PDB file of C-alpha atoms in Angstrom:
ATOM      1  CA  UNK Q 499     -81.015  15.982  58.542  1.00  0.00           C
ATOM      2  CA  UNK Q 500     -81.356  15.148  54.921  1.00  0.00           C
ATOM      3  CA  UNK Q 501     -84.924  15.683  53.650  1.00  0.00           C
ATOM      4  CA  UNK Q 502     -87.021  13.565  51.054  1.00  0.00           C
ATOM      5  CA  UNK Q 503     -86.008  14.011  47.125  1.00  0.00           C
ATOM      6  CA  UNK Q 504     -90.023  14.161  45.939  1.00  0.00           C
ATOM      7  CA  UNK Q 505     -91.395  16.340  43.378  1.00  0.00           C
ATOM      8  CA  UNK Q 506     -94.910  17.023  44.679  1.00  0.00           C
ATOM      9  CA  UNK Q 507     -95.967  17.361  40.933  1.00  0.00           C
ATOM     10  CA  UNK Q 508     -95.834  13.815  41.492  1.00  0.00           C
ATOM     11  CA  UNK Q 509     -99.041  13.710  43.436  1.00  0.00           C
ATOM     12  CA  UNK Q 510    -101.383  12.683  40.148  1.00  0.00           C
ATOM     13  CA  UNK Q 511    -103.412   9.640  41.470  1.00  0.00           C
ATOM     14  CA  UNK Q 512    -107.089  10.873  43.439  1.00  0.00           C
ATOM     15  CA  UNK Q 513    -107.432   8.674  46.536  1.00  0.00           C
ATOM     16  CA  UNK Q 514    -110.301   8.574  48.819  1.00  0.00           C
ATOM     17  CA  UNK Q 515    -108.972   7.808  52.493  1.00  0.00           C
ATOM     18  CA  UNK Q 516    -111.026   4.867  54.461  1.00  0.00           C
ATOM     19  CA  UNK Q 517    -110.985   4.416  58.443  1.00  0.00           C
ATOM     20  CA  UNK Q 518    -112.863   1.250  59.622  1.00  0.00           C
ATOM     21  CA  UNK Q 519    -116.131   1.552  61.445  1.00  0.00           C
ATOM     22  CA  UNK Q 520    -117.244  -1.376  63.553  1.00  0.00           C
ATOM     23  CA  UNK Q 521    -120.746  -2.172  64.213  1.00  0.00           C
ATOM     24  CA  UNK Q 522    -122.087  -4.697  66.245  1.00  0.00           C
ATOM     25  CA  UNK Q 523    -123.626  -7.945  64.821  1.00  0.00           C
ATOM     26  CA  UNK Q 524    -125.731  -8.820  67.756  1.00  0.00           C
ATOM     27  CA  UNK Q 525    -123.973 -11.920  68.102  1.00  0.00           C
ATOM     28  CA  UNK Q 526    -121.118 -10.743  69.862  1.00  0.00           C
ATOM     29  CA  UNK Q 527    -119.012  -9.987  66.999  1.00  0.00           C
ATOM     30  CA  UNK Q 528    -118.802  -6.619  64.486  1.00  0.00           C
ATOM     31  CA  UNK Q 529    -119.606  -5.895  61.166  1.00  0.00           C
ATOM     32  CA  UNK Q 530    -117.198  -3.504  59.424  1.00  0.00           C
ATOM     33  CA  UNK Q 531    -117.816  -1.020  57.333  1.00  0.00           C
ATOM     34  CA  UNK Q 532    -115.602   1.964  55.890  1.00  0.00           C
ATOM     35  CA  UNK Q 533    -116.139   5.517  56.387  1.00  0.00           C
ATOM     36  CA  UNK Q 534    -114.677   8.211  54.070  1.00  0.00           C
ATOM     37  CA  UNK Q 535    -112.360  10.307  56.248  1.00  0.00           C
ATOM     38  CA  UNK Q 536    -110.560  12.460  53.324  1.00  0.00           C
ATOM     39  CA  UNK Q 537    -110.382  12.512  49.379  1.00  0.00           C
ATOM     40  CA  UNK Q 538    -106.545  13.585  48.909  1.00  0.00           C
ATOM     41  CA  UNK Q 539    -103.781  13.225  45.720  1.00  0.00           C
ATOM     42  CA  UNK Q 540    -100.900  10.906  46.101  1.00  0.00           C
ATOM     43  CA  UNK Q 541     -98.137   8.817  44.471  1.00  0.00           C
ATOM     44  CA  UNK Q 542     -98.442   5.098  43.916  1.00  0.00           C
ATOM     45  CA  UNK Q 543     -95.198   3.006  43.373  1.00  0.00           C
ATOM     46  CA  UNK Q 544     -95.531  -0.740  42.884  1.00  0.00           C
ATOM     47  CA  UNK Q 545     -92.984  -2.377  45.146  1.00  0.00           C
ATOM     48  CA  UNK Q 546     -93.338  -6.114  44.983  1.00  0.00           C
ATOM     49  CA  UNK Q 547     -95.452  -8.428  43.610  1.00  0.00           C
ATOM     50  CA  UNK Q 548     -95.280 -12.004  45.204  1.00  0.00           C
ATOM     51  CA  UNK Q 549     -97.139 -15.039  44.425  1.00  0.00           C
ATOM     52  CA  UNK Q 550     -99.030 -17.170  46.561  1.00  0.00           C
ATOM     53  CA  UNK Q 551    -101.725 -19.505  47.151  1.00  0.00           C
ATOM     54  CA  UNK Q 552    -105.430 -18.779  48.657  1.00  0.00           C
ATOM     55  CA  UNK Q 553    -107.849 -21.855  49.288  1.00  0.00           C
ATOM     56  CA  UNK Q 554    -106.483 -23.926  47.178  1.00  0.00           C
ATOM     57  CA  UNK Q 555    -106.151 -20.723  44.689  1.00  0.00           C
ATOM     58  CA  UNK Q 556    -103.290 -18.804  42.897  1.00  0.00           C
ATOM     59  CA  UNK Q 557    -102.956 -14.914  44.201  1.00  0.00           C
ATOM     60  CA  UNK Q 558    -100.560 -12.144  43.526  1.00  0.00           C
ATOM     61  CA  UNK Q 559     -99.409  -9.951  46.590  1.00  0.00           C
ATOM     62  CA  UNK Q 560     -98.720  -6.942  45.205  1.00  0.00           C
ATOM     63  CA  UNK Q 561     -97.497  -3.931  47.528  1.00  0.00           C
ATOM     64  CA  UNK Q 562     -96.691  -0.485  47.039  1.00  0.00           C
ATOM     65  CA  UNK Q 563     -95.334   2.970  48.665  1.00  0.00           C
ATOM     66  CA  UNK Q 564     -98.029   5.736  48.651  1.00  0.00           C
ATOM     67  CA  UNK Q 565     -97.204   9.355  49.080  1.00  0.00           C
ATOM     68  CA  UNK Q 566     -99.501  11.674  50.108  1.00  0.00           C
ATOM     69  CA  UNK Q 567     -98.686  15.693  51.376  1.00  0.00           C
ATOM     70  CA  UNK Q 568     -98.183  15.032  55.774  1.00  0.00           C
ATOM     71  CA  UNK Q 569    -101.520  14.139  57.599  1.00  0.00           C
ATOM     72  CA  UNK Q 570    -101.162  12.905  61.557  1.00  0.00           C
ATOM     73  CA  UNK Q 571    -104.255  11.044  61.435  1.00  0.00           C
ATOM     74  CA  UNK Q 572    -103.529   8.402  59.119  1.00  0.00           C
ATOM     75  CA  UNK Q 573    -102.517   5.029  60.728  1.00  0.00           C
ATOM     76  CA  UNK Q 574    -102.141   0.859  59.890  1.00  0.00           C
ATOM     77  CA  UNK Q 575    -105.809  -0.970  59.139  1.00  0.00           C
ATOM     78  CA  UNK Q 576    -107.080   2.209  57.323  1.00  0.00           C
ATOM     79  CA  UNK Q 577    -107.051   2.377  53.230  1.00  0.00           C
ATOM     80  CA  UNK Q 578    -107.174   3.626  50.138  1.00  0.00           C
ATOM     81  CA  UNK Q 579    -109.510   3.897  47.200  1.00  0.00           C
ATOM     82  CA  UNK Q 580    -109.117   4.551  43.866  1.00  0.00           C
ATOM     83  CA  UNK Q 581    -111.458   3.022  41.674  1.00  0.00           C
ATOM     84  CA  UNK Q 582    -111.847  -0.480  41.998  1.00  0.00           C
ATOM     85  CA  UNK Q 583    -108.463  -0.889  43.500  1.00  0.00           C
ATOM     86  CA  UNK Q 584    -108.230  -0.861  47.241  1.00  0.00           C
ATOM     87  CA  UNK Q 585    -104.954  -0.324  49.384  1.00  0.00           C
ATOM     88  CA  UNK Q 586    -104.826  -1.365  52.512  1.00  0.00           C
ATOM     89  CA  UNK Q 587    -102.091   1.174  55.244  1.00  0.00           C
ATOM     90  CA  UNK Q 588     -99.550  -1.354  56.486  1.00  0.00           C
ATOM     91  CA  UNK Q 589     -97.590   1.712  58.014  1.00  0.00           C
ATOM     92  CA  UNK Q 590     -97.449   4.968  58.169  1.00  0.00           C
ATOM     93  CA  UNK Q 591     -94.585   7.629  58.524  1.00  0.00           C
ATOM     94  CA  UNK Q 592     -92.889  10.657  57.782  1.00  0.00           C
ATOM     95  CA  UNK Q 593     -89.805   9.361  55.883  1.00  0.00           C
ATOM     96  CA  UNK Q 594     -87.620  12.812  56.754  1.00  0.00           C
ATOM     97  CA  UNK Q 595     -89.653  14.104  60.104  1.00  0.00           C
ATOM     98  CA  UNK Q 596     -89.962  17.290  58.406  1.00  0.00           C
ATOM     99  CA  UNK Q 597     -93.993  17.542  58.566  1.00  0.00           C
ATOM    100  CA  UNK Q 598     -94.143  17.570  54.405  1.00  0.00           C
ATOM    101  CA  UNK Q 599     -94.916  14.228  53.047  1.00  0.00           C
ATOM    102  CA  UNK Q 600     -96.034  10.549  54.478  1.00  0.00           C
ATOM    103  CA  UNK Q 601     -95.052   7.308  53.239  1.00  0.00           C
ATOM    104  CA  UNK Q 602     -97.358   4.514  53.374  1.00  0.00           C
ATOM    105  CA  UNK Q 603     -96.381   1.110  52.696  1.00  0.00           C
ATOM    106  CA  UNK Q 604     -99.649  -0.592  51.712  1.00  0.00           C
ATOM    107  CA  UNK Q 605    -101.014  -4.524  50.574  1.00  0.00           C
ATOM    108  CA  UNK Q 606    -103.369  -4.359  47.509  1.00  0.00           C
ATOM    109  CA  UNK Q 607    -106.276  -6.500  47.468  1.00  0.00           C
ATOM    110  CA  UNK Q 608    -108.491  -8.153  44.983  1.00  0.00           C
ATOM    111  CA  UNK Q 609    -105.746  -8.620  42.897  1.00  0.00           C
TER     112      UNK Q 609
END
């Protein structure tokens, strides 16, 4: 099995890892809030960047592969900070199953 050509020098961007916490509203529904599960170092790559239209509104898409050293309890619906700039886990894998680095391919919002 081939594994993953990554320098982990590479790993320069400080990234706070998010995991959803719902609350209830007492109207049946949930508030959410985020709750900071790990503070880690990663690699951002822009992917795409596709334009679109929100109420009425132009938006940019813009997505990007994360890399991060292997973690099992990462998952989709959980995200990452850095800043200002939120990322928001699409998926989640280890692109070589060799237990050494995860790939997340994530949506960036407020952009």
């Amino acid at each position: 099995m081939a594994t993953a050509a990554f320098d982990p020098g590479g790993l320069t961007a400080r990234l706070t890892l998010e995991a959803p916490v719902e609350s209830p509203d007492g109207q049946g529904g949930a508030t959410v809030t985020w709750s900071a599960v790990a503070s880690l170092w990663a690699r951002i790559e822009p992917v795409t960047a596709s334009p679109g239209e929100e109420a009425g509104g132009g938006r940019v898409t813009i997505t990007h592969a994360i890399w991060m050293r292997y973690r099992s309890d990462v998952s989709a619906g959980m995200r990452l900070v850095k800043g200002g700039r939120v990322f928001i886990v699409e998926t989640a894998h280890d692109p070589d199953e060799s237990g050494r680095y995860l790939l997340c391919r994530c949506r960036e919002e407020g952009r």
